PDB file of C-alpha atoms in Angstrom:
ATOM      1  CA  UNK A   1     113.174-207.644 217.757  1.00 49.00           C
ATOM      2  CA  UNK A   2     112.034-208.642 214.250  1.00 56.00           C
ATOM      3  CA  UNK A   3     108.966-206.373 214.224  1.00 52.00           C
ATOM      4  CA  UNK A   4     110.784-203.370 212.717  1.00 57.00           C
ATOM      5  CA  UNK A   5     111.895-205.149 209.515  1.00 53.00           C
ATOM      6  CA  UNK A   6     108.398-206.595 209.067  1.00 52.00           C
ATOM      7  CA  UNK A   7     106.805-203.171 209.611  1.00 45.00           C
ATOM      8  CA  UNK A   8     109.228-201.605 207.117  1.00 45.00           C
ATOM      9  CA  UNK A   9     108.346-204.289 204.551  1.00 43.00           C
ATOM     10  CA  UNK A  10     104.614-203.711 205.012  1.00 45.00           C
ATOM     11  CA  UNK A  11     105.011-199.940 204.625  1.00 43.00           C
ATOM     12  CA  UNK A  12     107.084-200.475 201.449  1.00 44.00           C
ATOM     13  CA  UNK A  13     104.443-202.775 199.995  1.00 42.00           C
ATOM     14  CA  UNK A  14     101.759-200.191 200.774  1.00 44.00           C
ATOM     15  CA  UNK A  15     103.670-197.494 198.887  1.00 40.00           C
ATOM     16  CA  UNK A  16     104.121-199.759 195.854  1.00 38.00           C
ATOM     17  CA  UNK A  17     100.437-200.749 195.893  1.00 40.00           C
ATOM     18  CA  UNK A  18      99.379-197.088 196.071  1.00 40.00           C
ATOM     19  CA  UNK A  19     101.613-196.172 193.123  1.00 42.00           C
ATOM     20  CA  UNK A  20     100.242-199.079 191.063  1.00 46.00           C
ATOM     21  CA  UNK A  21      96.669-198.053 191.846  1.00 46.00           C
ATOM     22  CA  UNK A  22      97.392-194.469 190.804  1.00 48.00           C
ATOM     23  CA  UNK A  23      98.556-195.739 187.403  1.00 54.00           C
ATOM     24  CA  UNK A  24      95.122-197.276 186.857  1.00 61.00           C
ATOM     25  CA  UNK A  25      92.995-194.168 187.209  1.00 71.00           C
ATOM     26  CA  UNK A  26      89.875-194.338 185.069  1.00 78.00           C
ATOM     27  CA  UNK A  27      88.902-190.687 185.604  1.00 84.00           C
ATOM     28  CA  UNK A  28      89.179-189.918 181.873  1.00 88.00           C
ATOM     29  CA  UNK A  29      86.282-192.285 181.095  1.00 93.00           C
ATOM     30  CA  UNK A  30      82.639-191.328 181.614  1.00 92.00           C
ATOM     31  CA  UNK A  31      81.510-194.375 183.571  1.00 91.00           C
ATOM     32  CA  UNK A  32      77.931-193.038 183.680  1.00 93.00           C
ATOM     33  CA  UNK A  33      77.600-193.335 179.885  1.00 95.00           C
ATOM     34  CA  UNK A  34      77.643-196.465 177.771  1.00 95.00           C
ATOM     35  CA  UNK A  35      78.070-196.127 174.007  1.00 95.00           C
ATOM     36  CA  UNK A  36      77.510-199.000 171.585  1.00 96.00           C
ATOM     37  CA  UNK A  37      79.632-198.957 168.443  1.00 95.00           C
ATOM     38  CA  UNK A  38      79.000-201.206 165.444  1.00 94.00           C
ATOM     39  CA  UNK A  39      81.728-201.662 162.904  1.00 95.00           C
ATOM     40  CA  UNK A  40      84.759-203.584 161.743  1.00 96.00           C
ATOM     41  CA  UNK A  41      87.910-204.505 163.634  1.00 98.00           C
ATOM     42  CA  UNK A  42      90.722-202.460 162.103  1.00 97.00           C
ATOM     43  CA  UNK A  43      93.342-203.767 164.557  1.00 97.00           C
ATOM     44  CA  UNK A  44      93.564-205.748 167.793  1.00 98.00           C
ATOM     45  CA  UNK A  45      96.768-205.297 169.802  1.00 98.00           C
ATOM     46  CA  UNK A  46      97.608-207.978 172.378  1.00 97.00           C
ATOM     47  CA  UNK A  47     100.163-205.865 174.296  1.00 96.00           C
ATOM     48  CA  UNK A  48     101.013-204.978 177.884  1.00 94.00           C
ATOM     49  CA  UNK A  49     100.071-203.181 179.985  1.00 93.00           C
ATOM     50  CA  UNK A  50      96.682-202.941 178.192  1.00 94.00           C
ATOM     51  CA  UNK A  51      95.394-204.586 175.048  1.00 97.00           C
ATOM     52  CA  UNK A  52      93.864-202.215 172.527  1.00 97.00           C
ATOM     53  CA  UNK A  53      91.103-202.464 169.961  1.00 98.00           C
ATOM     54  CA  UNK A  54      90.698-200.171 166.970  1.00 98.00           C
ATOM     55  CA  UNK A  55      87.298-200.178 165.283  1.00 97.00           C
ATOM     56  CA  UNK A  56      86.081-198.533 162.094  1.00 95.00           C
ATOM     57  CA  UNK A  57      82.531-197.482 162.906  1.00 93.00           C
ATOM     58  CA  UNK A  58      80.215-197.419 159.907  1.00 80.00           C
ATOM     59  CA  UNK A  59      77.816-194.623 159.181  1.00 71.00           C
ATOM     60  CA  UNK A  60      78.269-192.675 162.380  1.00 57.00           C
ATOM     61  CA  UNK A  61      77.159-189.054 162.571  1.00 65.00           C
ATOM     62  CA  UNK A  62      80.635-188.113 161.279  1.00 63.00           C
ATOM     63  CA  UNK A  63      80.684-190.681 158.447  1.00 69.00           C
ATOM     64  CA  UNK A  64      83.017-193.629 158.940  1.00 72.00           C
ATOM     65  CA  UNK A  65      85.167-193.009 162.009  1.00 88.00           C
ATOM     66  CA  UNK A  66      87.918-194.855 163.822  1.00 92.00           C
ATOM     67  CA  UNK A  67      87.670-195.485 167.562  1.00 95.00           C
ATOM     68  CA  UNK A  68      90.534-196.489 169.859  1.00 97.00           C
ATOM     69  CA  UNK A  69      89.380-198.658 172.757  1.00 97.00           C
ATOM     70  CA  UNK A  70      91.489-199.362 175.820  1.00 96.00           C
ATOM     71  CA  UNK A  71      91.161-202.848 177.239  1.00 96.00           C
ATOM     72  CA  UNK A  72      92.461-204.670 180.287  1.00 95.00           C
ATOM     73  CA  UNK A  73      95.772-206.573 180.228  1.00 94.00           C
ATOM     74  CA  UNK A  74      96.291-209.677 178.096  1.00 96.00           C
ATOM     75  CA  UNK A  75      96.646-211.773 181.266  1.00 95.00           C
ATOM     76  CA  UNK A  76      93.217-210.619 182.492  1.00 95.00           C
ATOM     77  CA  UNK A  77      91.705-211.244 179.061  1.00 96.00           C
ATOM     78  CA  UNK A  78      93.294-214.698 178.927  1.00 96.00           C
ATOM     79  CA  UNK A  79      91.571-215.587 182.222  1.00 94.00           C
ATOM     80  CA  UNK A  80      88.295-214.675 180.473  1.00 94.00           C
ATOM     81  CA  UNK A  81      89.043-217.036 177.570  1.00 94.00           C
ATOM     82  CA  UNK A  82      90.584-214.567 175.117  1.00 96.00           C
ATOM     83  CA  UNK A  83      93.629-215.244 172.949  1.00 97.00           C
ATOM     84  CA  UNK A  84      95.681-212.974 170.723  1.00 97.00           C
ATOM     85  CA  UNK A  85      93.526-214.167 167.790  1.00 97.00           C
ATOM     86  CA  UNK A  86      90.078-213.767 169.375  1.00 97.00           C
ATOM     87  CA  UNK A  87      89.529-210.655 167.256  1.00 98.00           C
ATOM     88  CA  UNK A  88      90.857-210.394 163.732  1.00 97.00           C
ATOM     89  CA  UNK A  89      91.057-207.552 161.280  1.00 97.00           C
ATOM     90  CA  UNK A  90      87.786-207.457 159.342  1.00 98.00           C
ATOM     91  CA  UNK A  91      85.622-209.040 162.068  1.00 98.00           C
ATOM     92  CA  UNK A  92      82.215-207.333 162.316  1.00 98.00           C
ATOM     93  CA  UNK A  93      81.518-206.412 165.928  1.00 97.00           C
ATOM     94  CA  UNK A  94      79.299-204.462 168.253  1.00 97.00           C
ATOM     95  CA  UNK A  95      81.298-202.983 171.149  1.00 97.00           C
ATOM     96  CA  UNK A  96      80.079-201.398 174.378  1.00 97.00           C
ATOM     97  CA  UNK A  97      82.406-198.762 175.826  1.00 97.00           C
ATOM     98  CA  UNK A  98      82.515-196.023 178.396  1.00 96.00           C
ATOM     99  CA  UNK A  99      83.535-193.028 176.236  1.00 96.00           C
ATOM    100  CA  UNK A 100      86.193-190.480 177.063  1.00 95.00           C
ATOM    101  CA  UNK A 101      84.864-187.430 178.879  1.00 94.00           C
ATOM    102  CA  UNK A 102      86.467-185.047 176.351  1.00 93.00           C
ATOM    103  CA  UNK A 103      84.473-186.419 173.398  1.00 89.00           C
ATOM    104  CA  UNK A 104      87.361-187.885 171.405  1.00 93.00           C
ATOM    105  CA  UNK A 105      86.679-191.182 169.618  1.00 94.00           C
ATOM    106  CA  UNK A 106      88.019-193.431 172.332  1.00 95.00           C
ATOM    107  CA  UNK A 107      86.816-195.245 175.412  1.00 96.00           C
ATOM    108  CA  UNK A 108      87.175-198.033 177.922  1.00 96.00           C
ATOM    109  CA  UNK A 109      86.110-201.524 176.842  1.00 97.00           C
ATOM    110  CA  UNK A 110      83.061-203.120 178.481  1.00 96.00           C
ATOM    111  CA  UNK A 111      82.091-205.981 176.131  1.00 96.00           C
ATOM    112  CA  UNK A 112      81.855-206.961 172.487  1.00 97.00           C
ATOM    113  CA  UNK A 113      79.663-209.200 170.362  1.00 98.00           C
ATOM    114  CA  UNK A 114      80.933-210.867 167.192  1.00 98.00           C
ATOM    115  CA  UNK A 115      78.114-210.144 164.752  1.00 97.00           C
ATOM    116  CA  UNK A 116      78.764-213.189 162.536  1.00 97.00           C
ATOM    117  CA  UNK A 117      78.489-215.706 165.404  1.00 97.00           C
ATOM    118  CA  UNK A 118      76.700-213.859 168.226  1.00 97.00           C
ATOM    119  CA  UNK A 119      79.561-214.711 170.605  1.00 96.00           C
ATOM    120  CA  UNK A 120      79.698-212.249 173.505  1.00 96.00           C
ATOM    121  CA  UNK A 121      83.167-211.328 174.744  1.00 96.00           C
ATOM    122  CA  UNK A 122      83.558-209.987 178.274  1.00 93.00           C
ATOM    123  CA  UNK A 123      86.604-208.521 179.936  1.00 91.00           C
ATOM    124  CA  UNK A 124      85.677-205.012 180.984  1.00 90.00           C
ATOM    125  CA  UNK A 125      88.566-202.632 181.591  1.00 86.00           C
ATOM    126  CA  UNK A 126      86.871-201.579 184.809  1.00 82.00           C
ATOM    127  CA  UNK A 127      86.413-204.996 186.414  1.00 73.00           C
ATOM    128  CA  UNK A 128      89.939-206.289 185.746  1.00 51.00           C
ATOM    129  CA  UNK A 129      90.984-208.721 188.421  1.00 45.00           C
ATOM    130  CA  UNK A 130      87.549-208.701 190.057  1.00 42.00           C
ATOM    131  CA  UNK A 131      85.698-211.071 187.757  1.00 39.00           C
TER     132      UNK A 131
END
């Protein structure tokens, strides 16, 4: 009967899906806190598996600081209207993130606003594939 090969395939797919989900743990981010950073884009990396945004935050409690922000994949961002040139070095932005639990200057991307134009950019790391 052909049921055994189909069952084996389904079990294999379940194992792969579980491993992929484990890779995307967001436990390091404090999803109960939202921090708004205002500053200048230092670098925007359009890379897999996750795009990355580096922001120089002006006049924070520590003086000027750099923050590394993890984003969703370029393919998810593209579905939201992003391109590799949506953010450019020197752009003034306000970024909402969920900060790391350990207090380092990093977090998970929620949204950004280009201060010169008022354009709001979505593409939260935490809603990838669901919006």
